[in-house]
Short mmCIF file of C-alpha atoms and ligand atoms in Angstrom, two decimals:
data_model
loop_
_atom_site.label_atom_id
_atom_site.label_comp_id
_atom_site.label_asym_id
_atom_site.label_seq_id
_atom_site.Cartn_x
_atom_site.Cartn_y
_atom_site.Cartn_z
CA MET T 1 38.10 -21.96 -150.04
CA GLY T 2 35.79 -22.66 -147.11
CA ILE T 3 37.10 -23.51 -143.66
CA THR T 4 35.10 -25.09 -140.88
CA TYR T 5 36.12 -25.86 -137.35
CA GLU T 6 37.16 -29.37 -138.40
CA ASP T 7 40.06 -27.67 -140.17
CA PHE T 8 41.55 -26.82 -136.75
CA LEU T 9 42.27 -30.47 -135.91
CA ASP T 10 45.32 -32.47 -136.99
CA LEU T 11 46.29 -35.37 -134.75
CA GLU T 12 49.46 -35.81 -136.79
CA TYR T 13 50.61 -32.20 -136.23
CA ASP T 14 53.98 -31.77 -134.54
CA PRO T 15 54.16 -28.32 -132.87
CA LEU T 16 56.80 -25.91 -134.10
CA ASP T 17 59.40 -24.55 -131.66
CA ASP T 18 57.76 -21.12 -131.73
CA ASP T 19 54.20 -22.41 -131.23
CA LEU T 20 52.54 -21.71 -127.88
CA VAL T 21 51.24 -25.10 -126.74
CA CYS T 22 48.31 -25.11 -124.29
CA GLU T 23 46.93 -28.08 -122.40
CA PHE T 24 43.22 -27.99 -121.57
CA TYR T 25 40.86 -30.20 -119.59
CA ILE T 26 37.53 -30.36 -121.43
CA GLU T 27 34.15 -32.05 -121.14
CA PRO T 28 32.57 -32.08 -124.62
CA ALA T 29 28.91 -31.05 -124.76
CA ASP T 30 26.39 -33.83 -125.41
CA ARG T 31 26.16 -33.23 -129.12
CA MET T 32 29.93 -32.93 -129.59
CA ASP T 33 32.39 -35.79 -129.99
CA TRP T 34 35.96 -35.29 -128.70
CA GLU T 35 37.42 -34.36 -132.07
CA ALA T 36 34.69 -31.82 -132.76
CA ALA T 37 35.07 -30.30 -129.27
CA ALA T 38 38.86 -30.10 -129.56
CA SER T 39 38.52 -28.49 -132.98
CA ARG T 40 36.09 -25.92 -131.64
CA VAL T 41 38.49 -25.01 -128.86
CA ALA T 42 41.32 -24.50 -131.36
CA SER T 43 39.05 -22.66 -133.76
CA GLU T 44 37.33 -20.29 -131.32
CA SER T 45 40.60 -19.45 -129.52
CA SER T 46 42.45 -18.54 -132.71
CA ASN T 47 40.62 -17.36 -135.85
CA GLY T 48 37.67 -19.65 -136.53
CA THR T 49 34.05 -19.61 -135.48
CA TRP T 50 31.03 -21.93 -135.53
CA ALA T 51 30.13 -21.24 -139.17
CA GLU T 52 31.99 -22.19 -142.34
CA LEU T 53 34.04 -19.25 -143.59
CA GLN T 54 35.30 -18.48 -147.08
CA VAL T 55 38.89 -17.35 -146.61
CA GLU T 56 41.81 -16.67 -148.89
CA GLY T 57 45.56 -16.44 -148.52
CA SER T 58 47.53 -16.36 -145.27
CA VAL T 59 44.58 -16.29 -142.85
CA ARG T 60 45.10 -19.99 -142.21
CA ASP T 61 48.60 -19.23 -140.93
CA LEU T 62 46.98 -17.85 -137.81
CA SER T 63 44.82 -20.88 -137.11
CA ALA T 64 45.52 -23.00 -134.05
CA THR T 65 45.72 -26.79 -134.28
CA ALA T 66 44.29 -29.26 -131.80
CA PHE T 67 46.88 -32.00 -132.10
CA SER T 68 46.37 -34.37 -129.20
CA ILE T 69 43.34 -35.82 -127.41
CA ASP T 70 43.45 -37.96 -124.26
CA GLU T 71 39.82 -38.87 -123.67
CA GLU T 72 40.60 -40.83 -120.51
CA ALA T 73 42.29 -37.86 -118.83
CA GLY T 74 39.95 -35.39 -120.52
CA HIS T 75 42.99 -33.50 -121.82
CA ILE T 76 43.59 -31.93 -125.21
CA GLU T 77 46.57 -29.98 -126.51
CA VAL T 78 46.37 -27.04 -128.88
CA ALA T 79 49.28 -25.42 -130.71
CA TYR T 80 49.03 -21.70 -131.48
CA PRO T 81 51.17 -20.11 -134.20
CA ASP T 82 53.47 -17.33 -133.05
CA ALA T 83 51.96 -14.92 -135.59
CA LEU T 84 48.57 -15.08 -133.82
CA PHE T 85 49.90 -13.11 -130.87
CA GLU T 86 50.83 -9.47 -130.32
CA PRO T 87 54.30 -9.68 -128.79
CA GLY T 88 54.38 -8.42 -125.21
CA SER T 89 50.59 -8.12 -124.80
CA MET T 90 49.31 -10.47 -122.08
CA PRO T 91 45.70 -9.30 -122.49
CA GLN T 92 45.76 -10.28 -126.16
CA VAL T 93 47.33 -13.66 -125.46
CA LEU T 94 44.68 -14.40 -122.82
CA SER T 95 41.87 -13.21 -125.08
CA CYS T 96 42.96 -16.09 -127.31
CA ILE T 97 43.80 -18.95 -124.93
CA ALA T 98 41.39 -18.11 -122.09
CA GLY T 99 38.76 -16.04 -123.86
CA ASN T 100 35.50 -17.09 -125.55
CA ILE T 101 36.33 -20.77 -125.18
CA MET T 102 35.68 -20.53 -121.43
CA GLY T 103 31.99 -19.99 -122.13
CA MET T 104 31.28 -21.72 -125.42
CA LYS T 105 28.52 -24.34 -125.52
CA ALA T 106 30.63 -26.86 -127.45
CA VAL T 107 32.16 -27.84 -124.11
CA ASP T 108 30.38 -28.25 -120.77
CA ARG T 109 33.63 -27.56 -118.90
CA ILE T 110 37.03 -26.28 -119.93
CA ARG T 111 40.12 -25.50 -117.85
CA LEU T 112 43.39 -24.10 -119.11
CA LEU T 113 45.83 -26.33 -117.24
CA ASP T 114 49.30 -25.46 -118.50
CA CYS T 115 51.19 -23.57 -121.19
CA GLU T 116 54.51 -24.25 -122.87
CA TRP T 117 55.76 -20.76 -123.71
CA PRO T 118 57.99 -20.45 -126.80
CA VAL T 119 61.12 -18.31 -126.57
CA THR T 120 59.78 -15.83 -129.13
CA LEU T 121 56.79 -15.01 -126.92
CA VAL T 122 58.73 -15.19 -123.64
CA GLU T 123 61.32 -12.71 -124.93
CA SER T 124 58.57 -10.20 -125.70
CA PHE T 125 57.84 -9.91 -121.95
CA PRO T 126 60.14 -8.33 -119.33
CA GLY T 127 59.95 -11.01 -116.65
CA PRO T 128 60.92 -10.15 -113.05
CA GLN T 129 63.57 -7.52 -112.17
CA TYR T 130 64.79 -9.38 -109.08
CA GLY T 131 62.84 -12.59 -108.40
CA SER T 132 64.07 -14.54 -105.38
CA ALA T 133 67.25 -12.42 -105.39
CA VAL T 134 65.23 -9.82 -103.44
CA LYS T 135 66.08 -11.89 -100.36
CA SER T 136 69.73 -10.89 -100.64
CA GLU T 137 69.71 -7.88 -103.00
CA ILE T 138 67.17 -5.86 -101.02
CA LEU T 139 66.66 -7.77 -97.74
CA ASP T 140 69.01 -9.59 -95.36
CA ALA T 141 67.12 -12.89 -95.59
CA GLY T 142 70.03 -14.82 -97.05
CA ASP T 143 69.24 -18.56 -97.05
CA ARG T 144 66.14 -18.33 -94.88
CA PRO T 145 62.63 -17.43 -96.06
CA ALA T 146 61.81 -13.74 -96.22
CA THR T 147 59.20 -12.93 -93.56
CA ALA T 148 56.23 -10.62 -93.87
CA THR T 149 53.21 -9.60 -91.84
CA VAL T 150 49.90 -7.95 -92.63
CA PRO T 151 48.37 -5.77 -89.90
CA LYS T 152 45.03 -7.20 -88.80
CA PRO T 153 42.16 -6.28 -88.85
CA LYS T 154 43.02 -6.06 -92.56
CA VAL T 155 41.37 -2.65 -92.90
CA GLY T 156 40.21 -0.17 -90.25
CA LEU T 157 43.40 0.65 -88.41
CA THR T 158 44.34 4.33 -88.47
CA THR T 159 47.59 5.33 -90.12
CA ASP T 160 49.28 5.66 -86.72
CA GLN T 161 48.03 2.24 -85.62
CA HIS T 162 49.18 0.70 -88.91
CA ALA T 163 52.67 2.20 -88.68
CA THR T 164 52.96 1.19 -85.03
CA VAL T 165 52.06 -2.41 -85.88
CA GLY T 166 54.79 -2.21 -88.48
CA TYR T 167 57.32 -1.01 -85.90
CA GLU T 168 56.34 -3.77 -83.46
CA ALA T 169 56.63 -6.44 -86.16
CA TRP T 170 59.86 -5.11 -87.68
CA THR T 171 61.59 -4.88 -84.30
CA GLY T 172 60.32 -8.37 -83.50
CA GLY T 173 62.29 -9.71 -86.47
CA VAL T 174 59.96 -9.58 -89.47
CA ASP T 175 61.52 -8.28 -92.69
CA LEU T 176 58.45 -6.89 -94.47
CA LEU T 177 55.30 -5.09 -93.50
CA LYS T 178 52.58 -5.80 -96.08
CA ASP T 179 49.33 -4.01 -96.82
CA ASP T 180 46.35 -6.28 -97.11
CA GLU T 181 44.67 -6.85 -100.43
CA ASN T 182 41.82 -4.42 -99.81
CA LEU T 183 43.81 -1.65 -98.09
CA THR T 184 44.51 1.04 -100.68
CA ASP T 185 43.57 4.70 -100.09
CA GLN T 186 40.63 4.91 -97.68
CA SER T 187 39.71 7.80 -95.39
CA PHE T 188 40.76 5.97 -92.19
CA ASN T 189 44.25 5.24 -93.55
CA PRO T 190 45.15 7.44 -96.54
CA PHE T 191 47.77 6.05 -98.91
CA GLU T 192 50.50 8.69 -98.75
CA ASP T 193 50.18 9.19 -94.97
CA ARG T 194 50.45 5.43 -94.50
CA LEU T 195 53.48 5.33 -96.76
CA THR T 196 55.39 8.10 -95.02
CA GLU T 197 54.49 7.09 -91.45
CA SER T 198 55.23 3.41 -92.05
CA LEU T 199 58.59 4.22 -93.59
CA ALA T 200 59.44 6.49 -90.66
CA GLN T 201 58.80 3.52 -88.36
CA ARG T 202 60.79 1.33 -90.73
CA ASP T 203 63.78 3.62 -90.39
CA ARG T 204 63.49 3.45 -86.57
CA ALA T 205 63.28 -0.34 -86.69
CA GLU T 206 66.30 -0.58 -88.98
CA ASP T 207 68.33 1.63 -86.63
CA GLU T 208 67.33 -0.49 -83.65
CA THR T 209 67.79 -3.92 -85.22
CA GLY T 210 70.57 -3.31 -87.72
CA GLU T 211 68.51 -5.35 -90.19
CA THR T 212 67.08 -4.21 -93.52
CA LYS T 213 63.32 -3.76 -93.29
CA SER T 214 60.87 -2.83 -96.03
CA TYR T 215 57.22 -2.39 -96.90
CA LEU T 216 54.97 -4.09 -99.46
CA LEU T 217 52.86 -1.03 -100.19
CA ASN T 218 49.58 -1.77 -101.96
CA VAL T 219 49.50 0.58 -104.95
CA THR T 220 46.39 -1.06 -106.46
CA ALA T 221 44.27 1.70 -108.02
CA PRO T 222 42.63 2.66 -111.30
CA GLY T 223 44.93 3.42 -114.25
CA SER T 224 47.29 6.37 -113.97
CA GLU T 225 46.62 6.72 -110.22
CA MET T 226 48.38 3.39 -109.67
CA LEU T 227 51.44 4.62 -111.55
CA GLU T 228 51.45 7.81 -109.47
CA ARG T 229 51.45 5.64 -106.36
CA VAL T 230 54.40 3.68 -107.69
CA ASP T 231 56.23 6.99 -108.18
CA MET T 232 55.33 8.06 -104.62
CA ALA T 233 56.69 4.79 -103.25
CA ALA T 234 59.98 5.44 -105.01
CA GLU T 235 60.10 9.11 -103.99
CA HIS T 236 59.72 8.17 -100.33
CA GLY T 237 62.37 5.47 -100.46
CA CYS T 238 60.26 2.33 -100.48
CA GLU T 239 61.88 -0.66 -102.22
CA PHE T 240 58.70 -2.65 -103.03
CA VAL T 241 55.16 -2.20 -104.25
CA MET T 242 52.30 -4.67 -103.96
CA VAL T 243 49.67 -5.11 -106.68
CA ASP T 244 46.43 -7.10 -106.59
CA VAL T 245 47.26 -8.55 -109.98
CA VAL T 246 43.96 -10.29 -110.77
CA THR T 247 41.65 -7.45 -109.81
CA THR T 248 43.80 -4.84 -111.54
CA GLY T 249 44.26 -6.88 -114.70
CA TRP T 250 47.35 -7.87 -116.59
CA ALA T 251 47.64 -4.76 -118.76
CA ALA T 252 47.85 -2.71 -115.55
CA VAL T 253 50.42 -5.10 -114.12
CA GLN T 254 52.50 -4.63 -117.25
CA GLN T 255 52.30 -0.86 -116.82
CA VAL T 256 53.37 -1.13 -113.18
CA ARG T 257 56.25 -3.39 -114.20
CA GLU T 258 57.41 -0.80 -116.71
CA ARG T 259 57.20 1.98 -114.04
CA CYS T 260 58.97 -0.16 -111.45
CA GLU T 261 61.80 -0.74 -113.88
CA ARG T 262 62.46 3.01 -113.86
CA HIS T 263 62.65 3.09 -110.07
CA GLY T 264 64.19 -0.32 -109.41
CA LEU T 265 61.16 -1.31 -107.29
CA ALA T 266 60.33 -4.97 -106.72
CA ILE T 267 56.73 -6.12 -107.24
CA HIS T 268 54.79 -8.28 -104.77
CA ALA T 269 51.79 -9.88 -106.48
CA HIS T 270 48.73 -10.52 -104.33
CA ARG T 271 46.40 -12.88 -106.17
CA ALA T 272 43.03 -11.99 -104.58
CA MET T 273 40.22 -13.25 -106.89
CA HIS T 274 42.38 -16.00 -108.41
CA ALA T 275 40.09 -18.59 -106.82
CA ALA T 276 37.29 -17.39 -109.10
CA PHE T 277 39.32 -19.00 -111.89
CA ASP T 278 41.23 -21.82 -110.27
CA ARG T 279 39.30 -23.22 -107.30
CA VAL T 280 36.78 -25.35 -109.24
CA PRO T 281 38.98 -28.20 -110.54
CA ASP T 282 37.16 -28.83 -113.81
CA HIS T 283 36.78 -25.29 -115.14
CA GLY T 284 38.64 -21.99 -115.50
CA VAL T 285 42.35 -21.27 -115.47
CA SER T 286 44.80 -23.09 -113.20
CA MET T 287 46.91 -21.22 -110.64
CA ARG T 288 49.86 -22.73 -112.48
CA VAL T 289 48.96 -20.69 -115.56
CA ILE T 290 48.21 -17.57 -113.47
CA ALA T 291 51.68 -17.90 -111.95
CA GLN T 292 53.21 -18.29 -115.43
CA ILE T 293 51.39 -15.14 -116.61
CA ALA T 294 52.59 -13.24 -113.54
CA ARG T 295 56.21 -14.28 -114.12
CA LEU T 296 56.11 -13.22 -117.76
CA CYS T 297 54.53 -9.88 -116.81
CA GLY T 298 57.36 -9.44 -114.34
CA VAL T 299 56.27 -9.74 -110.71
CA ASP T 300 59.03 -10.63 -108.24
CA HIS T 301 56.91 -12.49 -105.66
CA ILE T 302 53.50 -14.14 -105.93
CA HIS T 303 51.30 -15.97 -103.42
CA THR T 304 51.11 -19.62 -104.37
CA GLY T 305 49.64 -21.19 -101.24
CA THR T 306 50.80 -23.10 -98.18
CA ALA T 307 50.94 -26.71 -99.42
CA GLY T 308 47.58 -27.25 -97.75
CA LEU T 309 48.78 -26.19 -94.28
CA GLY T 310 46.94 -22.86 -94.16
CA LYS T 311 43.36 -21.61 -94.23
CA LEU T 312 42.84 -21.42 -97.99
CA GLU T 313 42.39 -23.99 -100.71
CA ASN T 314 45.70 -24.72 -102.41
CA GLU T 315 46.40 -26.25 -105.74
CA ASP T 316 49.58 -28.15 -106.44
CA THR T 317 51.82 -25.56 -104.75
CA GLU T 318 55.01 -27.50 -105.21
CA GLY T 319 54.54 -27.93 -108.96
CA ILE T 320 53.80 -24.23 -109.31
CA ASN T 321 56.78 -23.19 -107.20
CA ASP T 322 59.05 -25.54 -109.14
CA TRP T 323 57.94 -23.86 -112.39
CA LEU T 324 58.29 -20.34 -110.93
CA GLN T 325 61.86 -21.10 -109.92
CA GLY T 326 62.74 -23.27 -112.89
CA GLU T 327 64.31 -22.44 -116.22
CA CYS T 328 62.11 -20.76 -118.82
CA HIS T 329 64.11 -19.26 -121.70
CA GLY T 330 66.28 -17.24 -119.31
CA LEU T 331 63.37 -15.62 -117.43
CA THR T 332 64.28 -14.46 -113.93
CA ASP T 333 62.63 -16.65 -111.30
CA VAL T 334 59.84 -15.58 -108.92
CA LEU T 335 59.83 -15.84 -105.11
CA PRO T 336 56.78 -17.92 -104.06
CA VAL T 337 54.88 -16.53 -101.07
CA ALA T 338 53.28 -18.92 -98.59
CA SER T 339 50.50 -17.16 -96.71
CA GLY T 340 47.01 -17.64 -95.37
CA GLY T 341 46.39 -19.13 -91.93
CA LEU T 342 50.08 -19.59 -91.11
CA HIS T 343 51.37 -19.36 -87.53
CA PRO T 344 54.75 -20.22 -85.94
CA GLY T 345 53.69 -23.80 -85.15
CA LEU T 346 53.42 -24.66 -88.86
CA LEU T 347 56.73 -23.34 -90.13
CA ASP T 348 58.88 -26.45 -89.85
CA GLN T 349 56.20 -28.46 -91.70
CA LEU T 350 55.91 -25.67 -94.29
CA LEU T 351 59.63 -25.57 -95.02
CA ASP T 352 59.71 -29.38 -95.18
CA GLU T 353 57.14 -29.06 -97.96
CA LEU T 354 58.31 -25.95 -99.79
CA GLY T 355 61.96 -25.42 -98.89
CA ALA T 356 63.44 -22.11 -97.71
CA ASN T 357 63.60 -20.17 -100.97
CA ILE T 358 60.20 -18.65 -100.32
CA ALA T 359 58.59 -15.78 -98.44
CA VAL T 360 56.29 -16.59 -95.54
CA GLN T 361 53.54 -14.23 -94.43
CA ALA T 362 51.45 -14.26 -91.28
CA GLY T 363 48.79 -11.82 -90.20
CA GLY T 364 46.65 -13.55 -87.60
CA GLY T 365 49.58 -15.85 -86.82
CA ILE T 366 51.55 -12.84 -85.51
CA HIS T 367 48.98 -10.28 -84.32
CA GLY T 368 46.86 -12.98 -82.70
CA HIS T 369 49.74 -13.99 -80.41
CA PRO T 370 48.60 -13.93 -76.76
CA ASP T 371 51.21 -11.26 -75.96
CA GLY T 372 50.62 -9.12 -79.04
CA THR T 373 52.38 -8.22 -82.27
CA HIS T 374 55.95 -7.79 -81.02
CA ALA T 375 55.93 -11.16 -79.26
CA GLY T 376 54.20 -12.72 -82.26
CA ALA T 377 56.89 -11.41 -84.58
CA ILE T 378 59.64 -12.75 -82.31
CA ALA T 379 57.93 -16.16 -82.24
CA PHE T 380 57.45 -16.18 -86.02
CA ARG T 381 61.00 -15.17 -86.87
CA HIS T 382 62.48 -17.58 -84.33
CA ALA T 383 60.44 -20.40 -85.83
CA VAL T 384 61.52 -19.43 -89.37
CA ASP T 385 65.21 -19.28 -88.40
CA ALA T 386 64.97 -22.66 -86.67
CA ALA T 387 63.04 -24.32 -89.50
CA ALA T 388 65.52 -22.97 -92.06
CA GLN T 389 68.25 -24.74 -90.08
CA GLY T 390 66.24 -27.94 -90.01
CA HIS T 391 65.10 -27.74 -86.39
CA SER T 392 61.57 -28.42 -85.16
CA VAL T 393 59.50 -25.57 -83.78
CA GLU T 394 59.19 -27.47 -80.52
CA ASP T 395 62.96 -27.57 -80.12
CA ALA T 396 63.18 -23.91 -81.10
CA ALA T 397 60.65 -23.01 -78.40
CA THR T 398 62.96 -24.17 -75.63
CA ASP T 399 64.94 -20.92 -75.91
CA CYS T 400 62.17 -18.60 -77.04
CA PRO T 401 59.36 -17.94 -74.52
CA GLU T 402 57.37 -16.07 -77.17
CA LEU T 403 57.43 -19.13 -79.44
CA GLU T 404 56.50 -21.34 -76.49
CA ARG T 405 53.43 -19.14 -75.89
CA ALA T 406 52.49 -19.34 -79.57
CA LEU T 407 52.67 -23.13 -79.48
CA GLU T 408 50.59 -23.19 -76.29
CA LYS T 409 47.90 -21.24 -78.18
CA TRP T 410 48.00 -22.74 -81.66
CA GLY T 411 50.05 -25.90 -81.38
CA THR T 412 51.23 -27.25 -84.74
CA GLU T 413 47.84 -27.63 -86.36
CA THR T 414 46.29 -26.06 -89.43
CA PRO T 415 43.66 -23.45 -88.49
CA ARG T 416 40.11 -23.92 -89.69
O1 LIG B 501 45.94 -11.62 -95.56
C1 LIG B 501 46.28 -12.72 -95.92
C2 LIG B 501 46.62 -13.79 -94.97
O2 LIG B 501 46.35 -13.35 -93.66
P1 LIG B 501 46.49 -14.41 -92.46
O3 LIG B 501 47.95 -14.69 -92.29
O4 LIG B 501 45.89 -13.72 -91.28
O5 LIG B 501 45.72 -15.62 -92.87
C3 LIG B 501 46.37 -12.98 -97.38
O6 LIG B 501 45.46 -12.11 -98.04
C4 LIG B 501 46.11 -14.41 -97.78
O7 LIG B 501 47.29 -15.11 -97.52
C5 LIG B 501 45.82 -14.47 -99.27
O8 LIG B 501 45.70 -15.84 -99.64
P2 LIG B 501 46.80 -16.49 -100.61
O9 LIG B 501 48.11 -16.25 -99.92
O10 LIG B 501 46.40 -17.95 -100.68
O11 LIG B 501 46.71 -15.80 -101.93
MG1 LIG B 502 44.97 -10.57 -96.98
#
């Protein structure tokens, strides 16, 4: 029996409960009508190809089905049979639903917009260990956002300078020191030295403030080295690790998740490079899907933007955050991180948009304070506390000179 790509289309098909259903935006190529393009997407992303194939037996059980086409919206839906996927392997799932189809000539543009994950596939992934519960299980953030800061300049500080910035920020009220996305193990600030010296300053800050403080240590590294860094974090008493999830790749994230399970370490996902996939609105993979992948793989926090208030392009943050903290076959939720161009003057607007069950991160918005890091941290934390109680940052500034100075410098505007 011969199959061609037309066999991957059935507009009467009703997806099974254990099908993975993916929604794509597509622009069919000139020579392709909508049905042919939708079929080619289903075919190439499951087990077909451009040529007619002679196949026997159960091969067809692995074929995907394009079952809905909305030409006006440019959206199609494709149902993938559970048997197509290797349980628990995110690389293999993505090699299907975001693989060759991203570059095939049958479509001029294609964007994976959203996935409906079936319980069978969801249960094959660990999901987060803590999720937003880190705010109370590890930190003292309670009902307010967790706060974090990245030393700036993002790389170049010595280990001593880095740890000192941490001390200044922690004693100013920030919960978490965070490495920047490209700070790993460089000669000017070696990984293990940074870990031990920062944690020594963390201990000092905890003694002085009586608050729990911790460190989002960037363990990003090739293969087994990254796992060794996770072990070092645990050995030295750190409660978190940070991973650049897109540049390391999802198989590596899954390995880190497995290692972190052993140590009870929470995972902070930095998403550097995501914009290569999600910034151009008519092609690639949406941040919504990247966030879904990250939750399945088991990160506890992930950057999802600032609802347009910060310095970076943001997709539909609210929809992503709602999914990350919504029900999905019993998966633990994920704490969304708002970061990128934030400063104290934006925090009431930010919480109006995103609520308080988030983490908020500021680098320049703390270290760029006219009176330095410690004052910047005081201003940031005071603004967070006030915003979490529904007060404006202007009102909050009346009893916080450091916040008043921050507002004098940055006002309540988005930076450019
Ligand atoms: O270092 C920062 C922000 O520093 P600053 O506070 O100085 O802007 C983060 O890398 C960005 O937030 C990443 O972007 P996103 O959070 O959108 O992934
Ligand atoms: Mg950064």
